[in-house]
Coordinates of C-alpha atoms in Angstrom, one line a residue:
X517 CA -173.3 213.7 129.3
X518 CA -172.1 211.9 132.6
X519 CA -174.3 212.6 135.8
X520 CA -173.8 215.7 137.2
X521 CA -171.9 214.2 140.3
X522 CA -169.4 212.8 138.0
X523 CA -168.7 216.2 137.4
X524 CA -166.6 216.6 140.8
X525 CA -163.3 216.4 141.2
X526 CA -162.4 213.1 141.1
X527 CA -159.9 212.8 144.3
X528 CA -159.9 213.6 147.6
X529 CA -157.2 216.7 147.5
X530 CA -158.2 218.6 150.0
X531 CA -158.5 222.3 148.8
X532 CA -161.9 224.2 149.4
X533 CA -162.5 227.9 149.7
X534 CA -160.5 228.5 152.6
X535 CA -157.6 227.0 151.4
X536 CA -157.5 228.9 148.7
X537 CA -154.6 231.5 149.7
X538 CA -152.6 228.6 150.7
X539 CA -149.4 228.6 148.9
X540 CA -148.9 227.2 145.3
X541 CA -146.5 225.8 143.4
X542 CA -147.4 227.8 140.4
X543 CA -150.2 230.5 139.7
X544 CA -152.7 229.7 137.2
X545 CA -151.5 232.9 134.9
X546 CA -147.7 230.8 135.2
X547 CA -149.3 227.7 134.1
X548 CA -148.8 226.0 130.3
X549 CA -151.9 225.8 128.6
X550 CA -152.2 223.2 127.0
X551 CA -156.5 222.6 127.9
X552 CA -158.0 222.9 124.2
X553 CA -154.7 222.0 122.0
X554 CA -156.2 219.7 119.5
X555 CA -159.4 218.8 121.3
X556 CA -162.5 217.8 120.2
X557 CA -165.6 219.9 121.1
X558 CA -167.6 216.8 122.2
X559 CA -165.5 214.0 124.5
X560 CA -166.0 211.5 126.6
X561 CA -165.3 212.8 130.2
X562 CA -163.7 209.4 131.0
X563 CA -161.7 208.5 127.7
X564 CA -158.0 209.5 127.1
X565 CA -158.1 211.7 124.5
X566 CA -155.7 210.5 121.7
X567 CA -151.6 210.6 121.2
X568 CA -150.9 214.3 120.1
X569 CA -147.0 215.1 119.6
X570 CA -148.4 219.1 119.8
X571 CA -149.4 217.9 123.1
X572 CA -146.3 216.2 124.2
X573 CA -144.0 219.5 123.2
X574 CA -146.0 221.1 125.5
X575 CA -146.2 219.0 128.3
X576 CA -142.0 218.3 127.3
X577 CA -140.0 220.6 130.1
X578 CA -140.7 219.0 133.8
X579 CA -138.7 215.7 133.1
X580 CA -135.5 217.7 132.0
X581 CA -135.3 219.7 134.6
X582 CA -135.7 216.8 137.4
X583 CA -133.3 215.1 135.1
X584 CA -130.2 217.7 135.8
X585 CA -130.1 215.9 139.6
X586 CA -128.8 212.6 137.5
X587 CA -126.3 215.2 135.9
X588 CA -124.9 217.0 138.4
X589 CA -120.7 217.3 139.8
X590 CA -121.5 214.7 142.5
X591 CA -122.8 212.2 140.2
X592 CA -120.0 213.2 137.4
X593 CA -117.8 212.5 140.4
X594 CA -119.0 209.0 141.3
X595 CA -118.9 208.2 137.6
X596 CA -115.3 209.2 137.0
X597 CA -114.4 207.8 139.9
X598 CA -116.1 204.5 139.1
X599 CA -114.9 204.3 135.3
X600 CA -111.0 204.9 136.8
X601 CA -111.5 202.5 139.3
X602 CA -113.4 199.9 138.8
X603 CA -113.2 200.1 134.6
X604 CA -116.3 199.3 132.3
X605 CA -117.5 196.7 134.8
X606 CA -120.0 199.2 136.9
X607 CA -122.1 200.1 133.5
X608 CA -124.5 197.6 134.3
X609 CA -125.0 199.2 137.5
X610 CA -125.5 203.0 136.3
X611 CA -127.9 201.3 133.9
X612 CA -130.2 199.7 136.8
X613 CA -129.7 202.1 139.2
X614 CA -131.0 205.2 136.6
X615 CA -134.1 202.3 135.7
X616 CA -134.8 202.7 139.9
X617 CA -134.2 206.7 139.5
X618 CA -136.9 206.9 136.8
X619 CA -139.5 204.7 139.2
X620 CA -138.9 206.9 141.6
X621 CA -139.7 209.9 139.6
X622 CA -142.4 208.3 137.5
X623 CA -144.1 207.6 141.1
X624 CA -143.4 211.7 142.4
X625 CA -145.0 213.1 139.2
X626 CA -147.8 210.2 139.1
X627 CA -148.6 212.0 143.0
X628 CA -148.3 215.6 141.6
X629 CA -150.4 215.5 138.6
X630 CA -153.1 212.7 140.3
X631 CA -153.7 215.5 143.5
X632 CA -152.7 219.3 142.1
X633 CA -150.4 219.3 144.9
X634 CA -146.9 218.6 145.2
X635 CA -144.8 216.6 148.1
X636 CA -144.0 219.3 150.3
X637 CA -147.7 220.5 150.6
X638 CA -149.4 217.2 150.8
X639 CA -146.5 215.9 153.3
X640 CA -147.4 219.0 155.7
X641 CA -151.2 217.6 155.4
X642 CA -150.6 214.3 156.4
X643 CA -147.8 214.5 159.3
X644 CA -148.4 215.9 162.8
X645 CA -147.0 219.4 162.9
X646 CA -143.3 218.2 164.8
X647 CA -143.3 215.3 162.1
X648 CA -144.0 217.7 159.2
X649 CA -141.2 220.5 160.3
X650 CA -138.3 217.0 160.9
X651 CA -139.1 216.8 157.4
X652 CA -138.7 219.9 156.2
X653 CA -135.3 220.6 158.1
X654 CA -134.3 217.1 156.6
X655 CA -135.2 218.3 153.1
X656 CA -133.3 221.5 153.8
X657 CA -130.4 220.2 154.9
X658 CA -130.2 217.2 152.0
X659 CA -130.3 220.3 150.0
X660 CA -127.9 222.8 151.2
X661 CA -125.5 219.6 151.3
X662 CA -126.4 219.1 147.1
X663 CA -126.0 222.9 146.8
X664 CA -122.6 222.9 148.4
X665 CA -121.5 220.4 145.7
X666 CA -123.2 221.8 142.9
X667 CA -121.7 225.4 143.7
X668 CA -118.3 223.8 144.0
X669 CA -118.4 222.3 141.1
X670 CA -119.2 225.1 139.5
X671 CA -116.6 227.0 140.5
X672 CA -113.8 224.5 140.1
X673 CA -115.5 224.6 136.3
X674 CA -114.5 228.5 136.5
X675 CA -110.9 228.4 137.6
X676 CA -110.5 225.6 135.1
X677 CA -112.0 227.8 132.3
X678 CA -110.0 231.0 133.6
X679 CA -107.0 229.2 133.5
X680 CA -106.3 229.5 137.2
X681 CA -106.8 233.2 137.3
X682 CA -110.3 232.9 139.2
X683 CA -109.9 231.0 142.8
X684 CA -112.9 228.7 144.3
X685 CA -114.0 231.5 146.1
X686 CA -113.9 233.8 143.0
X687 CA -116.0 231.0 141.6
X688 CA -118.2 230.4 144.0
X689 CA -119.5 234.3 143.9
X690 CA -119.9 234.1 140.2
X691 CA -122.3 230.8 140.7
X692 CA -123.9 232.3 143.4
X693 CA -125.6 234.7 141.7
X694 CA -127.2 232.6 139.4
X695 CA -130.0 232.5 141.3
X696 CA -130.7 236.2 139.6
X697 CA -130.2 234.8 136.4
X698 CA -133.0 232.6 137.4
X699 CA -135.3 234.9 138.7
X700 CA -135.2 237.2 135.2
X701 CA -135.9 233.8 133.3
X702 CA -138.7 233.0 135.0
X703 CA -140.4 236.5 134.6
X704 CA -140.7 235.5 130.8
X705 CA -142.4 232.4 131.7
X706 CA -142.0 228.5 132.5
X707 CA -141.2 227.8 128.5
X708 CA -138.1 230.0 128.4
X709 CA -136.8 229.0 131.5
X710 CA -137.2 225.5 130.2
X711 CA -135.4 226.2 126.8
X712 CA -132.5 227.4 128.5
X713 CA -131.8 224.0 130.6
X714 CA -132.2 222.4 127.1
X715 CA -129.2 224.4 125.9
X716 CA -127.2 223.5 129.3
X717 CA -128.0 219.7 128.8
X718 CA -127.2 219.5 125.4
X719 CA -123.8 221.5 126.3
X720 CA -122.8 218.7 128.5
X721 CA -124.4 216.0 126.1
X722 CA -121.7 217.4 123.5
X723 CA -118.9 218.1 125.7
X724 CA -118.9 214.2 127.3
X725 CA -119.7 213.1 124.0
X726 CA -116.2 215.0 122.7
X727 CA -114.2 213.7 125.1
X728 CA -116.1 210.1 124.4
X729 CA -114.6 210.5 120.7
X730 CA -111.1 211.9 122.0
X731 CA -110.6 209.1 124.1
X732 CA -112.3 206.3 121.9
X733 CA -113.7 203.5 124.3
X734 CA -113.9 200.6 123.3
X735 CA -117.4 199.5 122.1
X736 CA -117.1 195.3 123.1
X737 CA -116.1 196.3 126.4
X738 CA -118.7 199.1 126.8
X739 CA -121.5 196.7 125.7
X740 CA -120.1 193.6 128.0
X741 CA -119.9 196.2 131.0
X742 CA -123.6 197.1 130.1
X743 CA -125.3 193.6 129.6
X744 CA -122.9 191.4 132.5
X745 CA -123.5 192.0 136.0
X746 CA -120.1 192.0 137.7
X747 CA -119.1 193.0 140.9
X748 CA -115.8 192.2 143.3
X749 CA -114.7 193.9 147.1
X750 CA -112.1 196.0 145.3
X751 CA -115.1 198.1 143.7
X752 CA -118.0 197.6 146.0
X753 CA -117.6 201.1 147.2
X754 CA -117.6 202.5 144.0
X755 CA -121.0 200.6 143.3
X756 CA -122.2 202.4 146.1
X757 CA -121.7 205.6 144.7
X758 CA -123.2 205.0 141.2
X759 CA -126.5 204.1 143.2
X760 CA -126.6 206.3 146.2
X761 CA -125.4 209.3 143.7
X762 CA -128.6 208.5 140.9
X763 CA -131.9 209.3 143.9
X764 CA -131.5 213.0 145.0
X765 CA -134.0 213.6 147.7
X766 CA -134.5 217.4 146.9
X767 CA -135.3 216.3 143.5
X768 CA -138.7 214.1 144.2
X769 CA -140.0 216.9 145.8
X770 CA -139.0 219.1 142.9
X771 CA -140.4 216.6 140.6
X772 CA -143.7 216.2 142.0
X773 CA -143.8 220.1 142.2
X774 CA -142.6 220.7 138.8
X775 CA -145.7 218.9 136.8
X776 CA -148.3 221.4 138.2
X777 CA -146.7 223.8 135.9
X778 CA -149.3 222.5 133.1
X779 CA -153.2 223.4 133.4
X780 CA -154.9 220.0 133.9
X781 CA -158.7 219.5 134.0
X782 CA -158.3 217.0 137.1
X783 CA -162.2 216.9 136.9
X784 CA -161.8 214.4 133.7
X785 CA -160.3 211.3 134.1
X786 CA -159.2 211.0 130.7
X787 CA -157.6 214.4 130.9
X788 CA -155.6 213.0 134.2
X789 CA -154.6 210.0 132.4
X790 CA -153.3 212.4 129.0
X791 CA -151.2 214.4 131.6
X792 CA -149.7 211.3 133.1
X793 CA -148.9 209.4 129.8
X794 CA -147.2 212.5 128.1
X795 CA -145.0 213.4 131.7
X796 CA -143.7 209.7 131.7
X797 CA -142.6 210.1 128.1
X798 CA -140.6 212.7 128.5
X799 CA -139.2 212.2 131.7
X800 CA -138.4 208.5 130.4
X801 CA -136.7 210.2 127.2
X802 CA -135.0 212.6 129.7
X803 CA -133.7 210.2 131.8
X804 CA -132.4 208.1 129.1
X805 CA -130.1 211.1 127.6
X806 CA -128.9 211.9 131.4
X807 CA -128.0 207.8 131.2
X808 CA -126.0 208.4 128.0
X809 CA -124.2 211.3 129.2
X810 CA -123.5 209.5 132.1
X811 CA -122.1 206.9 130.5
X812 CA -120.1 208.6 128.5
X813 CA -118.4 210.0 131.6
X814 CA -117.8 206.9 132.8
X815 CA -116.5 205.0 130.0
X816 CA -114.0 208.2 129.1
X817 CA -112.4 207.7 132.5
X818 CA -112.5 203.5 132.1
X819 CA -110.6 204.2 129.2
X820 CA -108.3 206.6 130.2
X821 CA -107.1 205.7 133.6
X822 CA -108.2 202.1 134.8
X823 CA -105.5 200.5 136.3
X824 CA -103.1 203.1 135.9
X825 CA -101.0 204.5 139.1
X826 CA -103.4 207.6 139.4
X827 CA -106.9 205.7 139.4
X828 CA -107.4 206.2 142.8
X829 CA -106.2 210.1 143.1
X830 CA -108.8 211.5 140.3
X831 CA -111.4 213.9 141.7
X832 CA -113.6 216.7 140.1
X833 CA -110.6 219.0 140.7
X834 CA -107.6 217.3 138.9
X835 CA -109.5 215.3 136.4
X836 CA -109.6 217.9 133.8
X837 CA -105.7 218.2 134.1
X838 CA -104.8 214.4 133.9
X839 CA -107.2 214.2 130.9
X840 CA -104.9 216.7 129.7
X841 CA -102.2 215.2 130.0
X842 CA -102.8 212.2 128.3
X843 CA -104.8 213.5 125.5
X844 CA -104.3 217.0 125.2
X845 CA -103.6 218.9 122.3
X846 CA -106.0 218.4 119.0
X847 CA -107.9 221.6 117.7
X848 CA -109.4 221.9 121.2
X849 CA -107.8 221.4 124.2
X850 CA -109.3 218.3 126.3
X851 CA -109.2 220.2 129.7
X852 CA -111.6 223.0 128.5
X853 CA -114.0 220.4 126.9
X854 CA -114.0 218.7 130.1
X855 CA -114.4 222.3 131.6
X856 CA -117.4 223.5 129.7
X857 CA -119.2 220.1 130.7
X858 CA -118.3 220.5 133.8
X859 CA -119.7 224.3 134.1
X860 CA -123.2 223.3 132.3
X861 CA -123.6 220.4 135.0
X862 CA -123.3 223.0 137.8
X863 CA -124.7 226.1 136.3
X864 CA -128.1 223.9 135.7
X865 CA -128.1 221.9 138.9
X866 CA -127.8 224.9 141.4
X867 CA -130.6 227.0 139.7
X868 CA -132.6 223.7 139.8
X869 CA -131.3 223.8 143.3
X870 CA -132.9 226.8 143.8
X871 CA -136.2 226.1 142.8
X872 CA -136.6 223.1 144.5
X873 CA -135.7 224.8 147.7
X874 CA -138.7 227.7 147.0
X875 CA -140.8 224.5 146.8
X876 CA -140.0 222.7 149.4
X877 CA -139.9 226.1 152.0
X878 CA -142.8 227.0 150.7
X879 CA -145.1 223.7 150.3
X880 CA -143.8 222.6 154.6
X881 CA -144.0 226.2 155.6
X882 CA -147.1 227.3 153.8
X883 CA -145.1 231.1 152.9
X884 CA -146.9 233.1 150.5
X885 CA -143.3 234.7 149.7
X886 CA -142.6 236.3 147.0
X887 CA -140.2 234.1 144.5
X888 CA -137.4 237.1 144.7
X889 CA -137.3 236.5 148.5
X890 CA -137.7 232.8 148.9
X891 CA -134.9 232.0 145.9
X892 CA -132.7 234.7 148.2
X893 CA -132.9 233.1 150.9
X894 CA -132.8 229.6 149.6
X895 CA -129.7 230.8 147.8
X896 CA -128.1 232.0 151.2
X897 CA -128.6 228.9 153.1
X898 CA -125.6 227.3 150.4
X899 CA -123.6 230.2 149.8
X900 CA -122.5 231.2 153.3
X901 CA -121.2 227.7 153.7
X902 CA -120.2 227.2 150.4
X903 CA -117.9 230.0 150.8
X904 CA -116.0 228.6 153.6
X905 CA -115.3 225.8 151.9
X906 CA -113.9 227.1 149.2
X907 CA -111.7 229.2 151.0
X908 CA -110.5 226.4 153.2
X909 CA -110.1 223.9 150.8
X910 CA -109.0 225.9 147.6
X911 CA -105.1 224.6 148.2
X912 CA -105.9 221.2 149.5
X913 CA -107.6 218.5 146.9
X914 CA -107.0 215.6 149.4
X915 CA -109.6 217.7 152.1
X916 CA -111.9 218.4 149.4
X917 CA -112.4 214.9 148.6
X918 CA -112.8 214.5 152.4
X919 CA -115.5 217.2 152.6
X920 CA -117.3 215.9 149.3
X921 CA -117.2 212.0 151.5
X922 CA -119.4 213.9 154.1
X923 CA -121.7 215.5 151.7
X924 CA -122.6 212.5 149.9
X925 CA -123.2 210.7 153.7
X926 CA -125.6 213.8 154.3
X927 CA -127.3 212.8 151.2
X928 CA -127.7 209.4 152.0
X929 CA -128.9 210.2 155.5
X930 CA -132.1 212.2 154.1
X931 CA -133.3 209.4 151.2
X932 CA -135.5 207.5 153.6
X933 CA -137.6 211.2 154.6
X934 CA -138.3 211.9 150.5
X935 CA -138.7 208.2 149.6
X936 CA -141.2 207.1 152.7
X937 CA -143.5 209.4 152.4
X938 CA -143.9 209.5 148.7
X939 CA -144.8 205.8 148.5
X940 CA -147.5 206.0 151.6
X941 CA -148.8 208.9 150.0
X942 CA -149.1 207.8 146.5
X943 CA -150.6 204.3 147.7
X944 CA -153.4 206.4 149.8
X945 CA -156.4 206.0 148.0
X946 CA -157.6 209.1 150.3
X947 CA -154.8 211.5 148.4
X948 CA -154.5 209.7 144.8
X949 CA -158.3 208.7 144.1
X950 CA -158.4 206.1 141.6
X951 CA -154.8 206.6 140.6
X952 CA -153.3 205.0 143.7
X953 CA -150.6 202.9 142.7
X954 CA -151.8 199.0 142.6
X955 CA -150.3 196.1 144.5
X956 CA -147.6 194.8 142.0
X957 CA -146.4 198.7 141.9
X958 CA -146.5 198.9 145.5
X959 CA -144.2 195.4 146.2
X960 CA -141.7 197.1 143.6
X961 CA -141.9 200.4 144.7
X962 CA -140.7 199.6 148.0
X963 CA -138.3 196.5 146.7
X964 CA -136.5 199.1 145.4
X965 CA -137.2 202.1 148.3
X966 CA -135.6 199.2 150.9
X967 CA -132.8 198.5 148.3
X968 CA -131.6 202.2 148.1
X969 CA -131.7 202.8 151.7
X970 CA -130.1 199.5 153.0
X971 CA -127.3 200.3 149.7
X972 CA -127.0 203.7 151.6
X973 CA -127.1 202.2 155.3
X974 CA -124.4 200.1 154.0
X975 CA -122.1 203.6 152.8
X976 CA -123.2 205.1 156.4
X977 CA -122.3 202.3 158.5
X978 CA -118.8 201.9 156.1
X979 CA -117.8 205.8 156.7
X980 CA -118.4 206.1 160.8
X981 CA -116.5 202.5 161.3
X982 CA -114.3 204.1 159.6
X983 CA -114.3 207.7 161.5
X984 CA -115.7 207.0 164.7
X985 CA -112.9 207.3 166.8
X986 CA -113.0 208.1 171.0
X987 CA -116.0 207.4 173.6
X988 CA -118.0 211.2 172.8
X989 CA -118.1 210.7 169.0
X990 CA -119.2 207.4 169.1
X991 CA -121.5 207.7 171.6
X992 CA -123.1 210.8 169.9
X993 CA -122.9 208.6 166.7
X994 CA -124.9 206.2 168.6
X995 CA -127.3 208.5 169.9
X996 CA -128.3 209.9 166.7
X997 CA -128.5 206.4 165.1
X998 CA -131.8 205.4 167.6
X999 CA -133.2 208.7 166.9
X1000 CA -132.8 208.1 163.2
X1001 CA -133.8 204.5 163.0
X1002 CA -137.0 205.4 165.4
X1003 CA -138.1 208.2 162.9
X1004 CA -138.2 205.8 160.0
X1005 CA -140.0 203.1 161.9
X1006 CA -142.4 205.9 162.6
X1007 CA -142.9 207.0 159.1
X1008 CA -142.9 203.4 158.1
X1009 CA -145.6 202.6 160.3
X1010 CA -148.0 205.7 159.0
X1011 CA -149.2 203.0 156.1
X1012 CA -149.7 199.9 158.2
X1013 CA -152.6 200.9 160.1
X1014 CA -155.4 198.8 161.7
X1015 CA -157.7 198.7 159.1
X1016 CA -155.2 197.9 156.1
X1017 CA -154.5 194.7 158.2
X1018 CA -158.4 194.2 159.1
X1019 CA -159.0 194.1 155.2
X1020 CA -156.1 191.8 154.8
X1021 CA -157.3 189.3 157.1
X1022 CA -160.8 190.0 156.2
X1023 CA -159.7 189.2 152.3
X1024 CA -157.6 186.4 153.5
X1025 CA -160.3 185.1 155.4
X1026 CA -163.0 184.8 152.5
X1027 CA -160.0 183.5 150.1
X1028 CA -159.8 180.3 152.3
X1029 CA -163.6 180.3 153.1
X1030 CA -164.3 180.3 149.1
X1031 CA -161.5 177.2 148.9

């Protein structure tokens, strides 16, 4: 037996007596068990217990449901858009860019699983109280801006499915209360809500995959597109989209909140290290499926419409109807294939929506809600804006297009405030204990951080040249620019403090002493 001191906890999370009403992501009745499946009686607090597929089915779940972001209308938006425009040579791109995604999320359930807390929480730990609640209004409004979407897409899923008879608005009422779907689900437990995003994935997995054999890409082209970087002006804002689309910031908090859904003995090394391998299998085998379906999206339209007169006109609206028209017919009609995918994608992403947003209120808030009331009001945060839209822009595709434009700049706005503090926190050896990520990790981590937001500074800067027009706009452009820049300087600056650099020089130092 170790030394009873070993016995502690091994990392510094935080949570003593007092603390113990604080809010949760999951109660310990909600919670997997999976302590005691295919153990030994006697073990080696410190040794990873070995590879148990029993084990991995039961820690299989948390990477699906973080994988729906990768699946949702806006992305199936940028990848049609992409495959019409810019053809089979942005496959490469979708590739890398869902390789950065998994880091990312690799790196938010490494932080979950390592602490027993989730981003949210640990983020209202480690900020001053005014930088804690800019957080969590940023997080809210990245996610009522990916709800809008979701909910929109839905419902143009609906009047596709209805035939026209149900309007966006009709739509939009129907996907709205979803949320109640939800909430019964979850009262028979994590498992079942679980199995039912398995059914909406593999819907779209065979819808996309019809339409792959309807339209019949070709393969050479496919796998050129795939292993050849290319990249010209003409599609270099396409490009953007495939990589600002792929990192949803609502979805690393949901991620890191997600994995606490399993009971882990975070007193055992070994046990910690079990937890971690098996959640990076499956959100790695997750990911890879969302990168198929993807593709297959992408590829259909490359296909179907690249370099034809109506390339640049295709949107989630009309791109059931031009599919349609050039390949309908068969023993199933193309625009209800296209339909039912297009229905799973936003079905599954706004109740994902949902929950992320109970996390995230609850975790910077600290509310001991109940679920009913914090997935209500979560819900009615989208829906009342939602609606408008919908009415608005029912008859017009060109200002839909236009209002999706401004919901994916709100997206790109908020990456910095999910991506920022995830890396400080999971590099903090006070929060993550021995499983701190180390140095090559770190350099990559935030290679690939400063990559996403300068791709996504890039898209901002690009829109408001573009709309800035007259002395008030631009000056209130301007205004919130410095505000926005100064608050990412701040949070960059929480993990450069004087004693990182005192070690540095103080390593540095004995390095040249030693030569």
């Amino acid at each position: 037996m170790p030394p009873n001191e070993e016995q502690q906890p091994l990392l510094t999370n935080r949570i003593d007596e007092e603390d113990v009403q604080e809010e949760t992501a999951y109660e310990p009745t909600e919670k997997v068990h999976v302590i005691g499946v295919d153990d030994e009686a006697e073990e080696d607090y410190t040794k990873t217990p070995p590879f148990s597929w029993r084990k991995l089915w039961l820690f299989t779940g948390p990477g699906f449901l973080m994988s729906i972001a990768f699946l949702d209308p806006g992305n199936l938006e940028g990848d049609l858009q992409a495959g019409a425009i810019a053809g089979y040579s942005l496959l490469w791109l979708l590739m890398w860019a869902t390789a950065m995604g998994l880091l990312v999320q690799l790196l938010a359930l490494r932080l979950g699983v390592a602490t027993g807390r989730h981003l949210a929480e640990l983020c209202r730990d480690e900020y001053p109280k005014w930088a804690s609640l800019l957080l969590w209004f940023m997080a809210e409004l990245a996610l009522v801006g990916a709800d809008i979407q979701e909910v929109i897409g839905s419902a143009i899923a609906i009047k596709i499915l209805s035939n026209g008879v149900l309007p966006l608005w009709a739509g939009v009422v129907i996907t709205a209360c979803d949320c109640f779907i939800f909430l019964f689900l979850e009262n028979y437990g994590v498992r079942k809500l679980e199995a039912v995003f398995a059914v909406l994935i593999a819907a779209m997995a065979f819808s996309f995959a019809w339409l792959f054999g309807e339209t019949k890409p070709n393969g050479v082209e496919l796998l050129i597109g795939i292993l050849i970087p290319k990249l010209s002006s003409k599609t270099i804002q396409q490009a953007v989209g495939v990589v600002g689309c792929i990192i949803m910031p609502h979805n690393v908090f949901l991620h890191s909140a997600l994995v606490q859904s399993r009971e882990i003995d975070r007193s055992k090394i070994g046990r910690v290290r079990e937890a971690l391998n098996y959640y990076s299998i499956e959100s790695t085998v997750a990911l890879i499926i969302s990168f198929i379906i993807n593709l297959f999206v992408m590829t259909v339209f490359a296909k179907a419409f690249y370099g034809t007169d109506v390339a640049n006109s295709i949107g989630l609206l009309n791109a059931g109807n031009y599919l349609q028209e050039k390949y309908g017919g068969g023993l199933f009609p193309i625009l209800y294939i296209w339909g039912i995918g297009l229905l799973a994608a936003g079905q599954s992403s706004t109740i994902t929506g949902t929950y992320a947003g109970q996390f995230i209120m609850g975790g910077f808030l600290n509310l001991r809600l109940k679920k009913w009331l914090r997935a209500l009001i979560t819900r009615s945060c989208a829906i009342i804006p939602t609606m408008i839209v919908a009415l608005v822009f029912d008859t017009s595709e060109e200002t839909l297009d236009v209002m999706n434009e401004w919901l994916n700049v709100l997206q790109s706005i908020q990456i910095p405030f999910a991506l920022i503090p995830l890396l400080y926190l999971v590099s903090k050896e006070e929060v993550m204990g021995i499983f701190k990520i180390g140095p090559v990790i770190k350099v990559i981590s935030w290679l690939v951080a400063a990559l996403v937001i300068a791709i996504n500074g890039y898209l901002l800067l690009q829109f408001f040249s573009s709309e800035a027009s007259g002395l008030l706009f631009g000056s209130v452009i301007s205004a919130f620019t410095v505000v926005y820049v100064a608050f990412i300087m701040y949070l960059v600056s929480r993990g450069i403090t004087f004693s990182n650099w005192l070690g540095f020089l103080q390593s540095k130092r004995l390095t040249n002493s030693g030569n």
